[in-house]
């Protein structure tokens, strides 16, 4: 799909799409759910450095993350099945430090527009995968496939990068 344009600041206008006109708090449930681009980055296992508070993403998916579809296998019951699953709400989006920089919830929170590959902009769910934004093809596996001691070995930078940014290699 070529280069992704950077999000731009937006101003409310009645002719504009809902994500440009409404705050996160003002959205309907359907609008809220449609903001998720299906990248799966928020469903990666994250590790927090206890000394610094820095959150590191891994390339390990939650036990319910479908690595091909990049969606939750049991979205309706996810919090019962995975007790530490974080439910995104407007309040949570205002305080969670680890949302990917490409996340529509974060972009809307910050007054920025969605990327051109977002399904609400492109009109196609596959555009997030075609743009290389999703976790498809990037997971090393789901959390039950690794011991917790192996998690630090799976830390990666790409979930926290914007399109066009390069992952540092050692």
Short mmCIF file of N, CA and C in Angstrom, two decimals:
data_model
loop_
_atom_site.label_atom_id
_atom_site.label_comp_id
_atom_site.label_asym_id
_atom_site.label_seq_id
_atom_site.Cartn_x
_atom_site.Cartn_y
_atom_site.Cartn_z
N UNK A 1 0.80 -1.20 0.00
CA UNK A 1 0.00 0.00 0.00
C UNK A 1 0.84 1.26 0.00
N UNK A 2 2.12 1.17 -0.09
CA UNK A 2 2.97 2.35 -0.14
C UNK A 2 3.17 2.98 1.22
N UNK A 3 3.65 4.21 1.21
CA UNK A 3 3.93 4.94 2.43
C UNK A 3 2.63 5.34 3.12
N UNK A 4 2.60 5.25 4.42
CA UNK A 4 1.46 5.71 5.19
C UNK A 4 1.67 7.17 5.54
N UNK A 5 0.64 7.95 5.30
CA UNK A 5 0.77 9.36 5.66
C UNK A 5 0.64 9.50 7.17
N UNK A 6 1.32 10.46 7.71
CA UNK A 6 1.27 10.71 9.15
C UNK A 6 -0.09 11.29 9.51
N UNK A 7 -0.60 10.96 10.69
CA UNK A 7 -1.86 11.56 11.11
C UNK A 7 -1.73 13.07 11.21
N UNK A 8 -2.80 13.75 10.88
CA UNK A 8 -2.82 15.21 10.98
C UNK A 8 -3.77 15.61 12.09
N UNK A 9 -3.58 16.81 12.61
CA UNK A 9 -4.52 17.35 13.60
C UNK A 9 -5.86 17.56 12.90
N UNK A 10 -6.93 17.36 13.63
CA UNK A 10 -8.25 17.48 13.02
C UNK A 10 -9.09 18.51 13.75
N UNK A 11 -10.05 19.09 13.01
CA UNK A 11 -11.03 20.01 13.57
C UNK A 11 -12.41 19.45 13.31
N UNK A 12 -13.29 19.64 14.25
CA UNK A 12 -14.65 19.12 14.12
C UNK A 12 -15.43 19.88 13.05
N UNK A 13 -16.17 19.12 12.25
CA UNK A 13 -17.03 19.64 11.20
C UNK A 13 -18.13 18.61 11.01
N UNK A 14 -19.37 19.05 10.90
CA UNK A 14 -20.51 18.13 10.83
C UNK A 14 -20.39 17.13 9.69
N UNK A 15 -19.69 17.47 8.62
CA UNK A 15 -19.54 16.56 7.48
C UNK A 15 -18.42 15.54 7.71
N UNK A 16 -17.64 15.73 8.74
CA UNK A 16 -16.51 14.87 9.03
C UNK A 16 -16.96 13.53 9.62
N UNK A 17 -16.16 12.48 9.46
CA UNK A 17 -16.49 11.18 10.08
C UNK A 17 -16.51 11.30 11.60
N UNK A 18 -17.20 10.38 12.25
CA UNK A 18 -17.42 10.46 13.69
C UNK A 18 -16.13 10.59 14.49
N UNK A 19 -15.04 9.93 14.08
CA UNK A 19 -13.81 9.98 14.87
C UNK A 19 -13.16 11.36 14.82
N UNK A 20 -13.54 12.17 13.86
CA UNK A 20 -13.02 13.54 13.80
C UNK A 20 -13.93 14.51 14.55
N UNK A 21 -15.19 14.14 14.73
CA UNK A 21 -16.18 15.02 15.36
C UNK A 21 -16.38 14.76 16.84
N UNK A 22 -16.24 13.50 17.25
CA UNK A 22 -16.62 13.11 18.61
C UNK A 22 -15.41 12.82 19.48
N UNK A 23 -15.59 13.08 20.75
CA UNK A 23 -14.58 12.65 21.72
C UNK A 23 -14.77 11.15 21.94
N UNK A 24 -13.80 10.51 22.54
CA UNK A 24 -13.93 9.09 22.86
C UNK A 24 -15.15 8.85 23.75
N UNK A 25 -15.39 9.73 24.69
CA UNK A 25 -16.53 9.60 25.61
C UNK A 25 -17.88 9.72 24.92
N UNK A 26 -17.95 10.44 23.81
CA UNK A 26 -19.22 10.70 23.13
C UNK A 26 -19.59 9.63 22.11
N UNK A 27 -18.70 8.70 21.84
CA UNK A 27 -18.96 7.69 20.82
C UNK A 27 -19.97 6.65 21.29
N UNK A 28 -20.74 6.14 20.32
CA UNK A 28 -21.63 5.01 20.60
C UNK A 28 -20.77 3.77 20.75
N UNK A 29 -21.34 2.71 21.27
CA UNK A 29 -20.60 1.45 21.41
C UNK A 29 -20.12 0.96 20.04
N UNK A 30 -20.96 1.04 19.02
CA UNK A 30 -20.59 0.60 17.68
C UNK A 30 -19.43 1.44 17.13
N UNK A 31 -19.48 2.75 17.33
CA UNK A 31 -18.39 3.62 16.88
C UNK A 31 -17.11 3.26 17.62
N UNK A 32 -17.21 3.09 18.93
CA UNK A 32 -16.05 2.74 19.75
C UNK A 32 -15.40 1.46 19.23
N UNK A 33 -16.18 0.43 19.05
CA UNK A 33 -15.65 -0.86 18.60
C UNK A 33 -15.04 -0.76 17.21
N UNK A 34 -15.62 0.07 16.34
CA UNK A 34 -15.10 0.19 14.97
C UNK A 34 -13.76 0.92 14.92
N UNK A 35 -13.41 1.64 15.99
CA UNK A 35 -12.10 2.31 16.02
C UNK A 35 -10.95 1.30 16.05
N UNK A 36 -11.19 0.12 16.61
CA UNK A 36 -10.13 -0.88 16.65
C UNK A 36 -9.81 -1.30 15.22
N UNK A 37 -8.55 -1.17 14.84
CA UNK A 37 -8.15 -1.51 13.47
C UNK A 37 -7.84 -2.99 13.29
N UNK A 38 -7.83 -3.75 14.39
CA UNK A 38 -7.56 -5.19 14.28
C UNK A 38 -6.10 -5.51 14.10
N UNK A 39 -5.21 -4.66 14.59
CA UNK A 39 -3.77 -4.93 14.44
C UNK A 39 -3.28 -5.99 15.41
N UNK A 40 -3.89 -6.08 16.59
CA UNK A 40 -3.49 -7.06 17.59
C UNK A 40 -2.32 -6.63 18.46
N UNK A 41 -1.75 -5.46 18.22
CA UNK A 41 -0.58 -5.03 19.00
C UNK A 41 -0.87 -4.89 20.49
N UNK A 42 -2.08 -4.47 20.85
CA UNK A 42 -2.39 -4.31 22.27
C UNK A 42 -2.55 -5.66 22.96
N UNK A 43 -2.66 -6.74 22.18
CA UNK A 43 -2.82 -8.09 22.75
C UNK A 43 -1.49 -8.83 22.87
N UNK A 44 -0.40 -8.13 22.69
CA UNK A 44 0.92 -8.72 22.91
C UNK A 44 1.24 -8.67 24.39
N UNK A 45 1.99 -9.64 24.85
CA UNK A 45 2.45 -9.66 26.23
C UNK A 45 3.45 -8.51 26.41
N UNK A 46 3.24 -7.76 27.49
CA UNK A 46 4.10 -6.63 27.80
C UNK A 46 4.77 -6.86 29.15
N UNK A 47 5.98 -6.39 29.26
CA UNK A 47 6.74 -6.52 30.49
C UNK A 47 7.10 -5.12 30.99
N UNK A 48 6.86 -4.88 32.27
CA UNK A 48 7.20 -3.59 32.84
C UNK A 48 8.45 -3.71 33.69
N UNK A 49 9.41 -2.84 33.42
CA UNK A 49 10.63 -2.78 34.22
C UNK A 49 10.25 -2.21 35.58
N UNK A 50 10.42 -2.99 36.63
CA UNK A 50 10.01 -2.56 37.97
C UNK A 50 10.79 -1.35 38.47
N UNK A 51 12.03 -1.19 37.99
CA UNK A 51 12.85 -0.07 38.44
C UNK A 51 12.50 1.24 37.72
N UNK A 52 12.25 1.15 36.42
CA UNK A 52 12.03 2.37 35.63
C UNK A 52 10.58 2.61 35.25
N UNK A 53 9.75 1.56 35.30
CA UNK A 53 8.36 1.69 34.87
C UNK A 53 8.19 1.61 33.37
N UNK A 54 9.28 1.45 32.64
CA UNK A 54 9.21 1.35 31.18
C UNK A 54 8.53 0.03 30.79
N UNK A 55 7.60 0.13 29.85
CA UNK A 55 6.88 -1.05 29.37
C UNK A 55 7.50 -1.51 28.06
N UNK A 56 7.82 -2.80 27.99
CA UNK A 56 8.41 -3.40 26.80
C UNK A 56 7.41 -4.38 26.19
N UNK A 57 7.24 -4.30 24.88
CA UNK A 57 6.39 -5.26 24.17
C UNK A 57 7.21 -6.49 23.83
N UNK A 58 6.53 -7.63 23.77
CA UNK A 58 7.17 -8.85 23.28
C UNK A 58 6.48 -9.24 21.97
N UNK A 59 7.01 -10.26 21.32
CA UNK A 59 6.34 -10.79 20.13
C UNK A 59 5.52 -12.03 20.48
N UNK A 60 5.08 -12.08 21.73
CA UNK A 60 4.26 -13.17 22.25
C UNK A 60 2.83 -12.66 22.39
N UNK A 61 1.90 -13.42 21.84
CA UNK A 61 0.50 -13.03 21.92
C UNK A 61 -0.18 -13.56 23.16
N UNK A 62 -1.22 -12.87 23.58
CA UNK A 62 -2.11 -13.36 24.64
C UNK A 62 -2.63 -14.74 24.21
N UNK A 63 -2.99 -15.53 25.16
CA UNK A 63 -3.49 -16.87 24.86
C UNK A 63 -4.70 -16.86 23.93
N UNK A 64 -5.47 -15.77 23.93
CA UNK A 64 -6.67 -15.68 23.08
C UNK A 64 -6.43 -14.99 21.74
N UNK A 65 -5.23 -14.49 21.50
CA UNK A 65 -4.96 -13.77 20.26
C UNK A 65 -4.81 -14.73 19.08
N UNK A 66 -5.62 -14.52 18.07
CA UNK A 66 -5.52 -15.27 16.81
C UNK A 66 -4.46 -14.55 15.97
N UNK A 67 -3.34 -15.21 15.75
CA UNK A 67 -2.21 -14.59 15.05
C UNK A 67 -2.44 -14.35 13.57
N UNK A 68 -3.43 -14.97 12.98
CA UNK A 68 -3.76 -14.74 11.56
C UNK A 68 -4.80 -13.63 11.44
N UNK A 69 -5.90 -13.77 12.14
CA UNK A 69 -6.96 -12.76 12.09
C UNK A 69 -6.65 -11.53 12.92
N UNK A 70 -5.70 -11.66 13.86
CA UNK A 70 -5.27 -10.56 14.73
C UNK A 70 -6.40 -10.02 15.59
N UNK A 71 -7.28 -10.89 15.97
CA UNK A 71 -8.41 -10.55 16.83
C UNK A 71 -8.47 -11.55 17.99
N UNK A 72 -9.24 -11.21 18.99
CA UNK A 72 -9.44 -12.08 20.15
C UNK A 72 -10.33 -13.26 19.75
N UNK A 73 -9.94 -14.45 20.17
CA UNK A 73 -10.72 -15.65 19.86
C UNK A 73 -12.00 -15.74 20.70
N UNK A 74 -12.10 -14.98 21.79
CA UNK A 74 -13.28 -15.01 22.65
C UNK A 74 -13.50 -13.63 23.25
N UNK A 75 -13.72 -12.66 22.38
CA UNK A 75 -13.81 -11.26 22.79
C UNK A 75 -14.86 -11.03 23.87
N UNK A 76 -16.02 -11.64 23.74
CA UNK A 76 -17.11 -11.42 24.69
C UNK A 76 -16.75 -11.88 26.10
N UNK A 77 -15.95 -12.93 26.22
CA UNK A 77 -15.61 -13.48 27.54
C UNK A 77 -14.13 -13.33 27.88
N UNK A 78 -13.45 -12.46 27.19
CA UNK A 78 -11.99 -12.35 27.34
C UNK A 78 -11.56 -12.05 28.77
N UNK A 79 -12.28 -11.19 29.46
CA UNK A 79 -11.86 -10.81 30.81
C UNK A 79 -12.12 -11.92 31.82
N UNK A 80 -13.05 -12.80 31.55
CA UNK A 80 -13.25 -13.96 32.42
C UNK A 80 -12.18 -15.00 32.16
N UNK A 81 -11.78 -15.14 30.91
CA UNK A 81 -10.79 -16.15 30.55
C UNK A 81 -9.35 -15.68 30.80
N UNK A 82 -9.13 -14.38 30.69
CA UNK A 82 -7.80 -13.79 30.90
C UNK A 82 -7.98 -12.65 31.90
N UNK A 83 -7.85 -12.95 33.19
CA UNK A 83 -8.15 -11.95 34.23
C UNK A 83 -7.38 -10.64 34.11
N UNK A 84 -6.16 -10.65 33.56
CA UNK A 84 -5.41 -9.40 33.45
C UNK A 84 -5.59 -8.71 32.10
N UNK A 85 -6.57 -9.16 31.32
CA UNK A 85 -6.90 -8.49 30.06
C UNK A 85 -7.38 -7.08 30.39
N UNK A 86 -6.83 -6.10 29.70
CA UNK A 86 -7.19 -4.71 29.94
C UNK A 86 -8.33 -4.32 29.01
N UNK A 87 -9.44 -3.92 29.58
CA UNK A 87 -10.58 -3.46 28.79
C UNK A 87 -10.36 -1.99 28.45
N UNK A 88 -10.36 -1.69 27.16
CA UNK A 88 -10.17 -0.31 26.75
C UNK A 88 -11.47 0.47 26.92
N UNK A 89 -11.36 1.53 27.65
CA UNK A 89 -12.45 2.48 27.87
C UNK A 89 -11.86 3.87 27.63
N UNK A 90 -12.68 4.89 27.48
CA UNK A 90 -12.11 6.23 27.33
C UNK A 90 -11.15 6.58 28.48
N UNK A 91 -11.53 6.24 29.70
CA UNK A 91 -10.66 6.53 30.85
C UNK A 91 -9.35 5.76 30.74
N UNK A 92 -9.42 4.48 30.40
CA UNK A 92 -8.21 3.66 30.26
C UNK A 92 -7.31 4.22 29.17
N UNK A 93 -7.90 4.61 28.06
CA UNK A 93 -7.11 5.15 26.94
C UNK A 93 -6.37 6.42 27.35
N UNK A 94 -6.95 7.19 28.26
CA UNK A 94 -6.28 8.41 28.74
C UNK A 94 -5.09 8.10 29.64
N UNK A 95 -5.04 6.91 30.21
CA UNK A 95 -3.99 6.62 31.20
C UNK A 95 -3.01 5.51 30.80
N UNK A 96 -3.34 4.68 29.84
CA UNK A 96 -2.47 3.56 29.46
C UNK A 96 -1.27 4.09 28.67
N UNK A 97 -0.06 3.83 29.16
CA UNK A 97 1.13 4.34 28.48
C UNK A 97 1.60 3.48 27.30
N UNK A 98 1.12 2.25 27.17
CA UNK A 98 1.68 1.33 26.20
C UNK A 98 0.87 1.17 24.92
N UNK A 99 -0.18 1.97 24.73
CA UNK A 99 -0.92 1.85 23.47
C UNK A 99 0.01 2.17 22.31
N UNK A 100 -0.03 1.36 21.26
CA UNK A 100 0.86 1.61 20.12
C UNK A 100 0.61 3.00 19.51
N UNK A 101 1.62 3.61 18.93
CA UNK A 101 1.45 4.95 18.36
C UNK A 101 0.50 4.96 17.16
N UNK A 102 0.21 3.79 16.60
CA UNK A 102 -0.72 3.68 15.48
C UNK A 102 -2.16 3.44 15.94
N UNK A 103 -2.38 3.26 17.22
CA UNK A 103 -3.69 2.91 17.77
C UNK A 103 -4.69 4.05 17.56
N UNK A 104 -5.84 3.73 16.96
CA UNK A 104 -6.86 4.75 16.69
C UNK A 104 -7.37 5.40 17.96
N UNK A 105 -7.47 4.64 19.04
CA UNK A 105 -7.94 5.22 20.31
C UNK A 105 -6.95 6.30 20.78
N UNK A 106 -5.69 5.99 20.66
CA UNK A 106 -4.65 6.96 21.06
C UNK A 106 -4.65 8.17 20.12
N UNK A 107 -4.78 7.93 18.83
CA UNK A 107 -4.78 9.02 17.86
C UNK A 107 -5.95 9.97 18.10
N UNK A 108 -7.15 9.40 18.29
CA UNK A 108 -8.33 10.24 18.55
C UNK A 108 -8.16 10.97 19.87
N UNK A 109 -7.66 10.28 20.87
CA UNK A 109 -7.39 10.91 22.18
C UNK A 109 -6.51 12.14 22.01
N UNK A 110 -5.51 12.03 21.14
CA UNK A 110 -4.54 13.10 20.96
C UNK A 110 -4.94 14.12 19.90
N UNK A 111 -6.16 14.00 19.36
CA UNK A 111 -6.64 14.95 18.36
C UNK A 111 -6.03 14.76 16.99
N UNK A 112 -5.55 13.55 16.70
CA UNK A 112 -4.94 13.25 15.40
C UNK A 112 -5.89 12.41 14.55
N UNK A 113 -5.67 12.44 13.25
CA UNK A 113 -6.49 11.66 12.33
C UNK A 113 -5.98 10.22 12.25
N UNK A 114 -6.79 9.36 11.68
CA UNK A 114 -6.41 7.97 11.49
C UNK A 114 -5.48 7.84 10.29
N UNK A 115 -4.66 6.81 10.29
CA UNK A 115 -3.79 6.52 9.14
C UNK A 115 -4.64 6.06 7.97
N UNK A 116 -4.10 6.21 6.77
CA UNK A 116 -4.85 5.84 5.57
C UNK A 116 -5.13 4.35 5.45
N UNK A 117 -4.38 3.52 6.15
CA UNK A 117 -4.61 2.07 6.11
C UNK A 117 -5.66 1.61 7.11
N UNK A 118 -6.13 2.51 7.99
CA UNK A 118 -7.15 2.11 8.96
C UNK A 118 -8.41 1.70 8.20
N UNK A 119 -9.05 0.60 8.58
CA UNK A 119 -10.25 0.14 7.88
C UNK A 119 -11.37 1.17 7.77
N UNK A 120 -11.50 2.08 8.74
CA UNK A 120 -12.52 3.12 8.63
C UNK A 120 -12.19 4.12 7.52
N UNK A 121 -10.92 4.26 7.19
CA UNK A 121 -10.50 5.17 6.12
C UNK A 121 -10.44 4.43 4.78
N UNK A 122 -9.83 3.26 4.78
CA UNK A 122 -9.66 2.50 3.54
C UNK A 122 -10.93 1.79 3.09
N UNK A 123 -11.81 1.50 4.06
CA UNK A 123 -13.01 0.75 3.74
C UNK A 123 -12.78 -0.75 3.63
N UNK A 124 -11.59 -1.21 4.03
CA UNK A 124 -11.24 -2.62 3.90
C UNK A 124 -10.51 -3.10 5.15
N UNK A 125 -11.00 -4.18 5.75
CA UNK A 125 -10.37 -4.73 6.96
C UNK A 125 -8.95 -5.22 6.68
N UNK A 126 -8.68 -5.67 5.47
CA UNK A 126 -7.36 -6.23 5.14
C UNK A 126 -6.27 -5.17 5.05
N UNK A 127 -6.64 -3.90 4.93
CA UNK A 127 -5.62 -2.86 4.72
C UNK A 127 -4.63 -2.77 5.87
N UNK A 128 -5.04 -3.06 7.10
CA UNK A 128 -4.14 -3.02 8.25
C UNK A 128 -3.06 -4.10 8.12
N UNK A 129 -3.41 -5.24 7.54
CA UNK A 129 -2.44 -6.32 7.34
C UNK A 129 -1.54 -6.00 6.14
N UNK A 130 -2.14 -5.51 5.07
CA UNK A 130 -1.37 -5.17 3.86
C UNK A 130 -0.34 -4.09 4.14
N UNK A 131 -0.65 -3.19 5.05
CA UNK A 131 0.28 -2.10 5.40
C UNK A 131 1.38 -2.57 6.36
N UNK A 132 1.30 -3.82 6.82
CA UNK A 132 2.32 -4.35 7.72
C UNK A 132 2.20 -3.85 9.15
N UNK A 133 1.03 -3.38 9.52
CA UNK A 133 0.83 -2.81 10.85
C UNK A 133 0.46 -3.89 11.86
N UNK A 134 -0.25 -4.91 11.41
CA UNK A 134 -0.75 -5.94 12.33
C UNK A 134 0.34 -6.90 12.78
N UNK A 135 -0.03 -7.74 13.74
CA UNK A 135 0.90 -8.74 14.28
C UNK A 135 1.00 -9.97 13.37
N UNK A 136 0.18 -10.02 12.32
CA UNK A 136 0.20 -11.18 11.41
C UNK A 136 1.62 -11.42 10.89
N UNK A 137 2.09 -12.65 11.08
CA UNK A 137 3.42 -13.03 10.62
C UNK A 137 4.55 -12.57 11.52
N UNK A 138 4.24 -11.93 12.63
CA UNK A 138 5.28 -11.39 13.51
C UNK A 138 5.29 -12.02 14.89
N UNK A 139 4.31 -12.85 15.20
CA UNK A 139 4.26 -13.49 16.51
C UNK A 139 5.21 -14.67 16.57
N UNK A 140 5.85 -14.83 17.70
CA UNK A 140 6.66 -16.03 17.91
C UNK A 140 5.79 -17.14 18.46
N UNK A 141 4.60 -16.80 18.94
CA UNK A 141 3.65 -17.77 19.48
C UNK A 141 2.78 -17.11 20.52
N UNK A 142 1.93 -17.92 21.15
CA UNK A 142 1.07 -17.41 22.22
C UNK A 142 1.71 -17.73 23.57
N UNK A 143 1.26 -17.06 24.59
CA UNK A 143 1.92 -17.10 25.90
C UNK A 143 2.04 -18.50 26.50
N UNK A 144 1.13 -19.40 26.20
CA UNK A 144 1.23 -20.74 26.77
C UNK A 144 2.37 -21.56 26.15
N UNK A 145 2.95 -21.05 25.07
CA UNK A 145 4.04 -21.74 24.40
C UNK A 145 5.41 -21.39 24.98
N UNK A 146 5.44 -20.47 25.95
CA UNK A 146 6.69 -20.01 26.54
C UNK A 146 6.60 -20.03 28.05
N UNK A 147 7.73 -20.22 28.69
CA UNK A 147 7.78 -20.05 30.14
C UNK A 147 7.98 -18.55 30.41
N UNK A 148 7.58 -18.10 31.58
CA UNK A 148 7.74 -16.68 31.91
C UNK A 148 9.20 -16.26 31.87
N UNK A 149 10.11 -17.19 32.14
CA UNK A 149 11.54 -16.89 32.09
C UNK A 149 11.98 -16.55 30.66
N UNK A 150 11.26 -17.04 29.67
CA UNK A 150 11.60 -16.77 28.27
C UNK A 150 11.05 -15.44 27.77
N UNK A 151 10.08 -14.87 28.46
CA UNK A 151 9.45 -13.64 27.99
C UNK A 151 10.46 -12.52 27.71
N UNK A 152 11.42 -12.25 28.62
CA UNK A 152 12.36 -11.15 28.34
C UNK A 152 13.18 -11.35 27.06
N UNK A 153 13.39 -12.59 26.66
CA UNK A 153 14.12 -12.87 25.43
C UNK A 153 13.31 -12.50 24.19
N UNK A 154 12.03 -12.28 24.35
CA UNK A 154 11.12 -12.02 23.23
C UNK A 154 10.75 -10.54 23.12
N UNK A 155 11.46 -9.65 23.83
CA UNK A 155 11.19 -8.21 23.75
C UNK A 155 11.54 -7.71 22.35
N UNK A 156 10.62 -6.93 21.76
CA UNK A 156 10.80 -6.37 20.42
C UNK A 156 10.36 -4.91 20.44
N UNK A 157 10.86 -4.14 19.50
CA UNK A 157 10.54 -2.71 19.44
C UNK A 157 9.37 -2.39 18.50
N UNK A 158 9.15 -3.20 17.47
CA UNK A 158 8.20 -2.84 16.42
C UNK A 158 6.78 -2.48 16.88
N UNK A 159 6.24 -3.06 17.95
CA UNK A 159 4.88 -2.65 18.33
C UNK A 159 4.78 -1.18 18.76
N UNK A 160 5.88 -0.59 19.16
CA UNK A 160 5.88 0.79 19.60
C UNK A 160 6.35 1.77 18.54
N UNK A 161 6.50 1.29 17.31
CA UNK A 161 6.98 2.15 16.23
C UNK A 161 5.85 2.59 15.31
N UNK A 162 6.03 3.74 14.70
CA UNK A 162 5.10 4.24 13.68
C UNK A 162 5.55 3.70 12.32
N UNK A 163 4.64 3.70 11.33
CA UNK A 163 5.05 3.28 9.98
C UNK A 163 6.24 4.09 9.50
N UNK A 164 7.21 3.42 8.96
CA UNK A 164 8.39 4.08 8.43
C UNK A 164 9.53 4.17 9.42
N UNK A 165 9.27 3.99 10.72
CA UNK A 165 10.34 3.99 11.71
C UNK A 165 11.04 2.64 11.66
N UNK A 166 12.32 2.66 11.85
CA UNK A 166 13.10 1.43 11.80
C UNK A 166 13.32 0.84 13.17
N UNK A 167 13.24 -0.47 13.26
CA UNK A 167 13.52 -1.16 14.52
C UNK A 167 15.05 -1.24 14.65
N UNK A 168 15.54 -0.91 15.85
CA UNK A 168 16.97 -1.00 16.09
C UNK A 168 17.40 -2.45 16.14
N UNK A 169 18.53 -2.73 15.53
CA UNK A 169 19.09 -4.09 15.59
C UNK A 169 20.39 -4.03 16.36
N UNK A 170 20.65 -5.10 17.07
CA UNK A 170 21.88 -5.12 17.88
C UNK A 170 22.95 -5.92 17.19
#
